[in-house]
Short mmCIF file of C-alpha atoms and ligand atoms in Angstrom, two decimals:
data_model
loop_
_atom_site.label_atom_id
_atom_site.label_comp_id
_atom_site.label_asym_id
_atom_site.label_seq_id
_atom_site.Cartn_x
_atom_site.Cartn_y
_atom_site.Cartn_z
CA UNK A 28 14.48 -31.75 -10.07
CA UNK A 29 14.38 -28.48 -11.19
CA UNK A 30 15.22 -25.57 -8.50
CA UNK A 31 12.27 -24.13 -6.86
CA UNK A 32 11.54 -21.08 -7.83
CA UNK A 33 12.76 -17.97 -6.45
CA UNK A 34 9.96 -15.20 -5.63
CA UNK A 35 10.96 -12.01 -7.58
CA UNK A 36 11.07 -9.03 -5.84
CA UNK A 37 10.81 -5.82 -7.50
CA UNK A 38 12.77 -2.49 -6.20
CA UNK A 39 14.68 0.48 -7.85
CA UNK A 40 17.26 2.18 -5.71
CA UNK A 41 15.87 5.46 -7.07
CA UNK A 42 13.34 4.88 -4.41
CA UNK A 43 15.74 5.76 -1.82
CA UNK A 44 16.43 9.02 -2.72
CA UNK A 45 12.90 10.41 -1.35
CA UNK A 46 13.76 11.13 2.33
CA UNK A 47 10.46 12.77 3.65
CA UNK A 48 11.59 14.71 7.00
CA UNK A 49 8.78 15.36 9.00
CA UNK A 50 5.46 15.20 9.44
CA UNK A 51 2.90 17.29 11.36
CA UNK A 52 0.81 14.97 13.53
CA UNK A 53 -1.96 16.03 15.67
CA UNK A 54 -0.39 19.69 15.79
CA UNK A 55 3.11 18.08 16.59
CA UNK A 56 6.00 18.02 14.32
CA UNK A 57 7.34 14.75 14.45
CA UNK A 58 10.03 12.50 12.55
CA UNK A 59 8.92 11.27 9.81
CA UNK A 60 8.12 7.44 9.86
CA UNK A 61 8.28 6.42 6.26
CA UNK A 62 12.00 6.65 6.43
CA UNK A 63 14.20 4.70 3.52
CA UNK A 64 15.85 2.50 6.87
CA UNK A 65 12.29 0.87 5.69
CA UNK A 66 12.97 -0.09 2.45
CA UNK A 67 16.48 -1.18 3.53
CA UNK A 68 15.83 -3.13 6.21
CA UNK A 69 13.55 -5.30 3.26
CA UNK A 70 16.40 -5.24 1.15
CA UNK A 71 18.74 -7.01 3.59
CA UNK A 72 16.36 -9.47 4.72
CA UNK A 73 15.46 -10.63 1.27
CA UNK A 74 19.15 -10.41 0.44
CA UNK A 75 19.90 -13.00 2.88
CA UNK A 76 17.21 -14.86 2.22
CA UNK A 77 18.94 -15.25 -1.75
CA UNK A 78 17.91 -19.06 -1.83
CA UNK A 79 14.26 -17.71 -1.76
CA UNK A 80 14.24 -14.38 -3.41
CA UNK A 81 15.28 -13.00 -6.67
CA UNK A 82 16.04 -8.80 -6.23
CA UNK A 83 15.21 -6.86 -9.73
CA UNK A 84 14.77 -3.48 -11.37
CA UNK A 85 11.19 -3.18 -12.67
CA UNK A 86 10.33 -2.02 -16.23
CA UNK A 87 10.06 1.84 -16.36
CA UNK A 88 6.07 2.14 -15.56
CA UNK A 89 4.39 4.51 -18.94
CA UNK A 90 2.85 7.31 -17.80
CA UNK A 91 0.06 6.42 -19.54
CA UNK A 92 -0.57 4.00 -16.55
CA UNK A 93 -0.18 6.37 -14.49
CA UNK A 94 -2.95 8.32 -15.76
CA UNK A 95 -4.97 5.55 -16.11
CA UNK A 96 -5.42 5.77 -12.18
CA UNK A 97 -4.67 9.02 -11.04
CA UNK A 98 -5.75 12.98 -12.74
CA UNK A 99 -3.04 15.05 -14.82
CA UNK A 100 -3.28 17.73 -12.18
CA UNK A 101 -1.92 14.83 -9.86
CA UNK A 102 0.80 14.33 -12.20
CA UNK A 103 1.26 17.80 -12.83
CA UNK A 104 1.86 18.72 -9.04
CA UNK A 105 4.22 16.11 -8.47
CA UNK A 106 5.79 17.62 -11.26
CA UNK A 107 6.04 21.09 -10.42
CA UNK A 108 7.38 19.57 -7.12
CA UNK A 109 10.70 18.37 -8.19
CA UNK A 110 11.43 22.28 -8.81
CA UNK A 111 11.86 22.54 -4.82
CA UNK A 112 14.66 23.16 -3.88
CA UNK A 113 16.72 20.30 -2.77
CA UNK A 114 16.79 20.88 1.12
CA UNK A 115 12.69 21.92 0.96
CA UNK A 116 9.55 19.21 2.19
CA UNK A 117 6.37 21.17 1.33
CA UNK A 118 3.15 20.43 3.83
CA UNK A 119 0.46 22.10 2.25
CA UNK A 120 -1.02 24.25 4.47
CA UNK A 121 -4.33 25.83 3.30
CA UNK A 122 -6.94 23.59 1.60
CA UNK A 123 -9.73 24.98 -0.86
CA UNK A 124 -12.41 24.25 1.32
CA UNK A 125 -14.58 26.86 -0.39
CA UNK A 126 -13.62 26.50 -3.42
CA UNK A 127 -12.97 23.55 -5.77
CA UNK A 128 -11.77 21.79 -8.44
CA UNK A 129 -10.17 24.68 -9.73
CA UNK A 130 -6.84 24.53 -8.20
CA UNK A 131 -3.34 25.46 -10.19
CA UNK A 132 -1.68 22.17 -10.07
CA UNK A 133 1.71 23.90 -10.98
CA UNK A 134 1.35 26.44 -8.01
CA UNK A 135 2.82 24.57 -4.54
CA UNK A 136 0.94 26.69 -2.84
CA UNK A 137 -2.40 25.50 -4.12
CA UNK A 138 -1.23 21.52 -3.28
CA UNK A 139 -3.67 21.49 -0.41
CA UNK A 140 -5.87 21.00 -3.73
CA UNK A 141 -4.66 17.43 -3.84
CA UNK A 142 -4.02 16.31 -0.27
CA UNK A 143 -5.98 15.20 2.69
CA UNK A 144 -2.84 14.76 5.03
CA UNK A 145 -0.30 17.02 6.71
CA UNK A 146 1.75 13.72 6.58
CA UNK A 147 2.92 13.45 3.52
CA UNK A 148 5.06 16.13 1.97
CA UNK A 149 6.30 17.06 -1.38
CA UNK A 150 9.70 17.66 -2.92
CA UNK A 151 12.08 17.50 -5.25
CA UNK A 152 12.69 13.59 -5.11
CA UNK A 153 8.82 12.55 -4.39
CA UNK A 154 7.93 11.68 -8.02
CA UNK A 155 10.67 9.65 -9.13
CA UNK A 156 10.66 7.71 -6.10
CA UNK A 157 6.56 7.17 -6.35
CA UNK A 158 6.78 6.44 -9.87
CA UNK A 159 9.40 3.78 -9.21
CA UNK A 160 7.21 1.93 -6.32
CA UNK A 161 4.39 2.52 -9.06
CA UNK A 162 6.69 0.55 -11.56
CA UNK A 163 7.39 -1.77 -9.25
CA UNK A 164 3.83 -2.97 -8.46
CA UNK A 165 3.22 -3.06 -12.55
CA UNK A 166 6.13 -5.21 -12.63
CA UNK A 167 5.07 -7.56 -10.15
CA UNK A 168 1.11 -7.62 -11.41
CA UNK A 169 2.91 -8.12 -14.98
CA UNK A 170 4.87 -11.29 -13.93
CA UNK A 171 1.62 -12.54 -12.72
CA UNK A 172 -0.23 -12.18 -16.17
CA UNK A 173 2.99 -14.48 -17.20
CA UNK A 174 2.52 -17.08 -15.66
CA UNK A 175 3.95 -16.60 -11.86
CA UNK A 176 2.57 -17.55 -8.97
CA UNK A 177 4.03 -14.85 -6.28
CA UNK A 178 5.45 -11.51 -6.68
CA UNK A 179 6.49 -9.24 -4.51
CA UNK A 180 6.57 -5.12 -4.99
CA UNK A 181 9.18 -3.63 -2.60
CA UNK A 182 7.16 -0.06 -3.34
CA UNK A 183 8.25 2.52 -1.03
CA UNK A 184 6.63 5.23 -0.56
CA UNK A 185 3.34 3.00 0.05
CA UNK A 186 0.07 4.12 -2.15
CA UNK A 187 -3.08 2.61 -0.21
CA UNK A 188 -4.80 6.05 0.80
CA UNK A 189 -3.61 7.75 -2.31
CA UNK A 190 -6.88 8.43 -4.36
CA UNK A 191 -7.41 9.10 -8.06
CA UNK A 192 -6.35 12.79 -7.40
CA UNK A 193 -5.38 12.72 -3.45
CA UNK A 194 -2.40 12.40 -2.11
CA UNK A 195 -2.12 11.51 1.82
CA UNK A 196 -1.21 8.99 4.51
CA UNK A 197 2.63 8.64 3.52
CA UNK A 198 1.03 7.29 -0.32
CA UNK A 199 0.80 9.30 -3.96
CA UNK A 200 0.44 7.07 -6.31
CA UNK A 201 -1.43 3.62 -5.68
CA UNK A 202 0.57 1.11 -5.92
CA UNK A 203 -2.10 -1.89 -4.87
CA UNK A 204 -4.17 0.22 -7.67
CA UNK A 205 -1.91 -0.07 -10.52
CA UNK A 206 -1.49 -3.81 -9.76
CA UNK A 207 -5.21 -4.41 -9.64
CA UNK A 208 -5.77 -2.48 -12.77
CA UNK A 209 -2.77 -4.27 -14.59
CA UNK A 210 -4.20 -7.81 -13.39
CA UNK A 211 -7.96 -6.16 -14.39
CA UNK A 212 -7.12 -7.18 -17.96
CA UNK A 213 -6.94 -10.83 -17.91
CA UNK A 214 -9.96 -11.55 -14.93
CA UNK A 215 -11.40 -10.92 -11.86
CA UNK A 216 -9.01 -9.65 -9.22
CA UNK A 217 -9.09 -9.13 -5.53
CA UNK A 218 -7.39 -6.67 -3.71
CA UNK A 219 -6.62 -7.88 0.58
CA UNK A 220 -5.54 -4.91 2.40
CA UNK A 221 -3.70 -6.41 5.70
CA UNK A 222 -2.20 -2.61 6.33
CA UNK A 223 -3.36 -1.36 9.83
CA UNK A 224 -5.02 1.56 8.81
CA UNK A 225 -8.10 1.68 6.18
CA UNK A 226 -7.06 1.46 1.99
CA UNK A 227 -9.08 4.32 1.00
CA UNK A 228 -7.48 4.92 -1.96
CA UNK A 229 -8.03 1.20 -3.23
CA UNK A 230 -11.68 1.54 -1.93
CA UNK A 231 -12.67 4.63 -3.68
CA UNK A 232 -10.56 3.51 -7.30
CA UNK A 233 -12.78 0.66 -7.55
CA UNK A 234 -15.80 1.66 -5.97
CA UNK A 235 -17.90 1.46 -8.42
CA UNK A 236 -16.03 -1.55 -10.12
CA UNK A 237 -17.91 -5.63 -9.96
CA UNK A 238 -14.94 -6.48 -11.43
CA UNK A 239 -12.61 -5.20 -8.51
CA UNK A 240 -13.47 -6.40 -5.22
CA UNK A 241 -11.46 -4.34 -2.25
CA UNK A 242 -11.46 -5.98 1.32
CA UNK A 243 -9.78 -4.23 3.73
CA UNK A 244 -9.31 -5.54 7.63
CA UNK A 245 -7.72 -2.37 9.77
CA UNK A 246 -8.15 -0.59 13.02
CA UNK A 247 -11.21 1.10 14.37
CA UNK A 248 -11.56 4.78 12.12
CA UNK A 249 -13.16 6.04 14.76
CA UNK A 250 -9.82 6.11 16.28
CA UNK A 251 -7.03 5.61 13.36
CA UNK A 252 -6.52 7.07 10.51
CA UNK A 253 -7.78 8.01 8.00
CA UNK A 254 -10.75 8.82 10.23
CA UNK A 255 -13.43 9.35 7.52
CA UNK A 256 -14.16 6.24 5.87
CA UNK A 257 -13.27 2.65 6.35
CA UNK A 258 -16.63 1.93 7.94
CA UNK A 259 -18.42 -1.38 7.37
CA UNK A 260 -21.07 0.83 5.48
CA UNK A 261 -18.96 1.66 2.84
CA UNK A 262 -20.20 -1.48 0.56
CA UNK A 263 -19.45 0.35 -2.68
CA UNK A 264 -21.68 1.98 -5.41
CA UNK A 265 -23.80 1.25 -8.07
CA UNK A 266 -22.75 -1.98 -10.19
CA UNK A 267 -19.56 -1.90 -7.51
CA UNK A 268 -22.30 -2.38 -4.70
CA UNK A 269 -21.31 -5.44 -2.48
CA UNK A 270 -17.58 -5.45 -4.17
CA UNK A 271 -16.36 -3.87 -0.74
CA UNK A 272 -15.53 -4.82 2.32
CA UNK A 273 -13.94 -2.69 5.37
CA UNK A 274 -13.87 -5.34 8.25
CA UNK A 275 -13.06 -3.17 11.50
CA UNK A 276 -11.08 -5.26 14.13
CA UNK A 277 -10.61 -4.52 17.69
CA UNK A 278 -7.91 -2.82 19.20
CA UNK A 279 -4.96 -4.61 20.16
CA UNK A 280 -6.16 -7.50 18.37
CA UNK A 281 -3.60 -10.71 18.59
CA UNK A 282 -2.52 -12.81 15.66
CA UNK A 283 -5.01 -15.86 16.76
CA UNK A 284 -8.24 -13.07 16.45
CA UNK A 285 -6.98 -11.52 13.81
CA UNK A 286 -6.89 -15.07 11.73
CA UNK A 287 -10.08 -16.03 13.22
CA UNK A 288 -11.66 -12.46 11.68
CA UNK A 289 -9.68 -13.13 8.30
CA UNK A 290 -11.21 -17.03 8.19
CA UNK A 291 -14.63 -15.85 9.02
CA UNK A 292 -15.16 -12.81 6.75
CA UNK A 293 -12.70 -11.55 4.45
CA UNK A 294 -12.10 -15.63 3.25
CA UNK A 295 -16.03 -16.64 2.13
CA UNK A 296 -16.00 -13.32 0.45
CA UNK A 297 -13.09 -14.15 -1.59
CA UNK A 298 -14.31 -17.44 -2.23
CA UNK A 299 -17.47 -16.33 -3.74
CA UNK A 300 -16.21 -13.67 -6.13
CA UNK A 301 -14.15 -16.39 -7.80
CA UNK A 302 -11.11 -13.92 -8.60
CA UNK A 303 -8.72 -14.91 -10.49
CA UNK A 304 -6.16 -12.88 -9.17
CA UNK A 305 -5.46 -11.84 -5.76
CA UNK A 306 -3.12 -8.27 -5.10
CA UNK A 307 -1.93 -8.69 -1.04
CA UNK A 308 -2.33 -4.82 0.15
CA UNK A 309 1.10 -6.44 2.54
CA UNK A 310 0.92 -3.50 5.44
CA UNK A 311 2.77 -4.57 8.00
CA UNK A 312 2.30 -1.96 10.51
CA UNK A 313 -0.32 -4.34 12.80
CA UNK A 314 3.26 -5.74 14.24
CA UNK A 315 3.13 -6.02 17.68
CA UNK A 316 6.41 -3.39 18.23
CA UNK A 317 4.83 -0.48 15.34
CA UNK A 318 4.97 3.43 16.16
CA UNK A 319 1.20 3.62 14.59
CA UNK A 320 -0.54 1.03 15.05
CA UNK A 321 -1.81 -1.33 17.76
CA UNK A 322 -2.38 -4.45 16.74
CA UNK A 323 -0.23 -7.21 18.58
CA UNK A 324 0.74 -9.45 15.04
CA UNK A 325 4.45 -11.84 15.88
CA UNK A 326 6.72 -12.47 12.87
CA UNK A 327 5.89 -15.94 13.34
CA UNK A 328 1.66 -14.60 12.75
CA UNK A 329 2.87 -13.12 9.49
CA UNK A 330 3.92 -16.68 8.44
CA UNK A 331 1.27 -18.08 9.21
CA UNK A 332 -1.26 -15.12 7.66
CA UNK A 333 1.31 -15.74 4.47
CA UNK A 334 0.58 -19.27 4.60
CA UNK A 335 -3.71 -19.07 4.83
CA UNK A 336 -4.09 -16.59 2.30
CA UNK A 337 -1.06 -18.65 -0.21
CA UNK A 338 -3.24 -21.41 0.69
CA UNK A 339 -6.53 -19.57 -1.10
CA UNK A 340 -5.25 -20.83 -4.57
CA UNK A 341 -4.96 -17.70 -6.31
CA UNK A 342 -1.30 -15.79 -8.02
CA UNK A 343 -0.25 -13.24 -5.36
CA UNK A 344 0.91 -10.29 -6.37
CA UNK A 345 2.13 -8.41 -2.76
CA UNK A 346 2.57 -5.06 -2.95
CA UNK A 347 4.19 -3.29 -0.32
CA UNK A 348 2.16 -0.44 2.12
CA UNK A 349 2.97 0.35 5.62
CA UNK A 350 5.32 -0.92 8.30
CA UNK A 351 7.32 1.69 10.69
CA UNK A 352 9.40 -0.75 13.55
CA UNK A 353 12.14 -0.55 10.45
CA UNK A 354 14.34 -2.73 12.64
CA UNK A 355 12.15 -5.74 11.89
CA UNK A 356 10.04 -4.84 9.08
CA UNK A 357 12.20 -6.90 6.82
CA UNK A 358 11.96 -10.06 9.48
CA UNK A 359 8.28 -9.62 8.96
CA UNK A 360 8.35 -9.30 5.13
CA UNK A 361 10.12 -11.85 4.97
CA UNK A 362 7.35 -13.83 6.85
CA UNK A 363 5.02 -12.96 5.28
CA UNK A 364 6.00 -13.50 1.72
CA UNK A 365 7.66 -17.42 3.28
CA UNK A 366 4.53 -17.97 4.41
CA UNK A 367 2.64 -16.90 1.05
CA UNK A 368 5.64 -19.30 -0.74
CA UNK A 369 4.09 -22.37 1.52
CA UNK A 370 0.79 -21.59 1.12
CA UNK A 371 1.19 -21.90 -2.49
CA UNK A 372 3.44 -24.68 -2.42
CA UNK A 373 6.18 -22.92 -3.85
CA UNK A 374 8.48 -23.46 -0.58
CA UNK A 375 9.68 -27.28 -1.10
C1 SP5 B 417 0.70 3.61 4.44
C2 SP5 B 417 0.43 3.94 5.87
O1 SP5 B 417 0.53 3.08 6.72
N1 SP5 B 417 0.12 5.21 6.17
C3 SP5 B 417 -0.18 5.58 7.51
C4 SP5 B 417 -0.47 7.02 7.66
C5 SP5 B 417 -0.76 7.36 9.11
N2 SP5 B 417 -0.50 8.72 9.37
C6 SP5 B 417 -0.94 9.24 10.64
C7 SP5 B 417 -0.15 8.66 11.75
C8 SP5 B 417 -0.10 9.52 12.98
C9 SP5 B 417 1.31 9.49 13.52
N3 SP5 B 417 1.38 9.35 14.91
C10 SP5 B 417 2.76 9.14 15.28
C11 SP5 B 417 2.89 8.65 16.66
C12 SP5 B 417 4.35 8.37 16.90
N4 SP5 B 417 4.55 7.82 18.19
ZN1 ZN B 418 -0.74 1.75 7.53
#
């Protein structure tokens, strides 16, 4: 009998370097909570779990993938960021309300140009490190096109809310994007977005896309963030229209209503569109213990979410978004991507 095989798991230690050190949150300045203990608490949990996962360096991602996604001035910002100096995180500050679209991308001081958030700062080490969790999503959406059944994307910082030239919520490149658009290529792909808070960025990338179809399950925006979309309205636009889905769940929702919700809307859907490919948004900031948000998810839920959406048929590529109790966000990754390894009968 041949050994089963391991899940690959995609991460470049260049990732660490970006250590974003505050944020300014409803006029307070907090710690920030995408802190690298994140990524390392994954690392050590898949580490241990050896038997089950297989840790590599992704390809380099082109930039011409990058640009696929996301506008030069984008590019060009992140850029003229890593000329910070070393010690500097740069919120923007003043936003061209009145004026548009014709923003100096090279000037820091116009970066309000590109952001929506005063979350999610800039320096020095922000592009390499989102380029990397970039690369790592291509990686994992590229072993799929091979051949393999699950990969996983250890992409840190996240990319959900990043937009095609927005930055914000913690995310500057789209990660879940990249994957989707890699995957694109060879059929019909559907991106689940289990983060707590809306994928905005995925939604708008693909609006308009009946190729693409974005389903995203998160807290009430009337409340959470990102506050200005994620309604069930938002169905998508012109040939795109009925390709997305925002399913808004009740606060402190519990694993049991949470699967229910999944079963009874976000699964039909899926099973409709006949994807071929299915990119796992894997946020796992609905555990019961996260900072953000309030959803009441166990470890033992994100097994068995793993398991129902494994069970769905389809090559998984998960792709890393939020998560902020860093103590047992690699417990719950782990879940998660054991549970997807049942589902799909890749476990025994
Ligand atoms: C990828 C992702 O999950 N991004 C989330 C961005 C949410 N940013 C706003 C969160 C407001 C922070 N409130 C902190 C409360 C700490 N007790
Ligand atoms: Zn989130």
């Amino acid at each position: 009998m041949p050994a089963r095989p391991r899940t690959p798991v995609f991460f470049n230690e260049l990732q660490l370097e970006f250590k974003p050190r505050y944020e300014w949150a409803f006029g307070e300045k907090i710690t920030h909570p995408e802190t690298t203990a994140r990524a390392e608490s994954i690392l050590a949990a898949v580490g241990q779990a050896h038997e089950d996962f297989d840790i590599r360096v992704p390809a380099p991602i082109p930039a011409s993938a990058l640009r696929g996604l996301h506008s030069m001035q984008l590019l060009n910002l992140y850029a003229a960021a890593e000329q910070l100096p070393g010690d500097k995180d740069f919120h923007p500050t003043v936003f061209p309300k009145l004026k548009r679209g014709e923003g100096d991308p090279t000037n820091i001081h116009q970066a309000g140009a590109y952001c929506f958030d005063s979350g999610t700062p800039l320096n020095a080490q922000t592009l390499s490190a989102a380029t990397w969790s970039a690369a790592c999503a291509r990686a994992a959406a590229t072993t799929l096109r091979k051949g393999t059944k699950l990969a996983y994307a250890l992409s840190r910082p996240p990319g959900h809310h990043a937009q095609r030239d927005l930055f914000g919520g913690y995310c500057y490149f789209n990660n879940a994007g990249i994957a989707a658009k890699t995957l694109r290529r060879s059929g019909r792909v559907v991106v689940l977005d289990i983060d707590f808070h809306h994928g905005n960025g995925t939604q708008d990338l693909f609006l308009r896309d009946d190729k693409v179809l974005t389903i995203s399950l998160h807290g009430d925006p009337r409340e959470y963030f990102p506050f200005f979309c994620g309604y069930a309205s938002e169905v998508g636009e012109g040939r795109g229209r009925g390709h997305n889905i925002n399913l808004v769940l009740e606060s402190e929702i519990d694993g049991a209503h949470y699967l229910a919700a999944f079963e009874a809307h976000a699964l039909p859907a899926i099973e409709l569109f006949e994807p071929d490919y299915l990119v796992l948004a894997a946020g796992l900031d609905t555990y019961e213990r996260d900072p953000i948000g309030n959803f009441k998810l166990t470890t033992e839920d994100f097994f068995r979410l793993g398991e129902r959406i494994g069970a769905i048929g389809l090559p998984v590529a998960a792709i890393q978004e939020g998560g902020y109790y860093a103590a047992h966000l690699g417990r719950n990754a782990v879940a998660l991507l054991r549970g997807l390894r049942a589902g799909l009968g890749l476990a025994d």
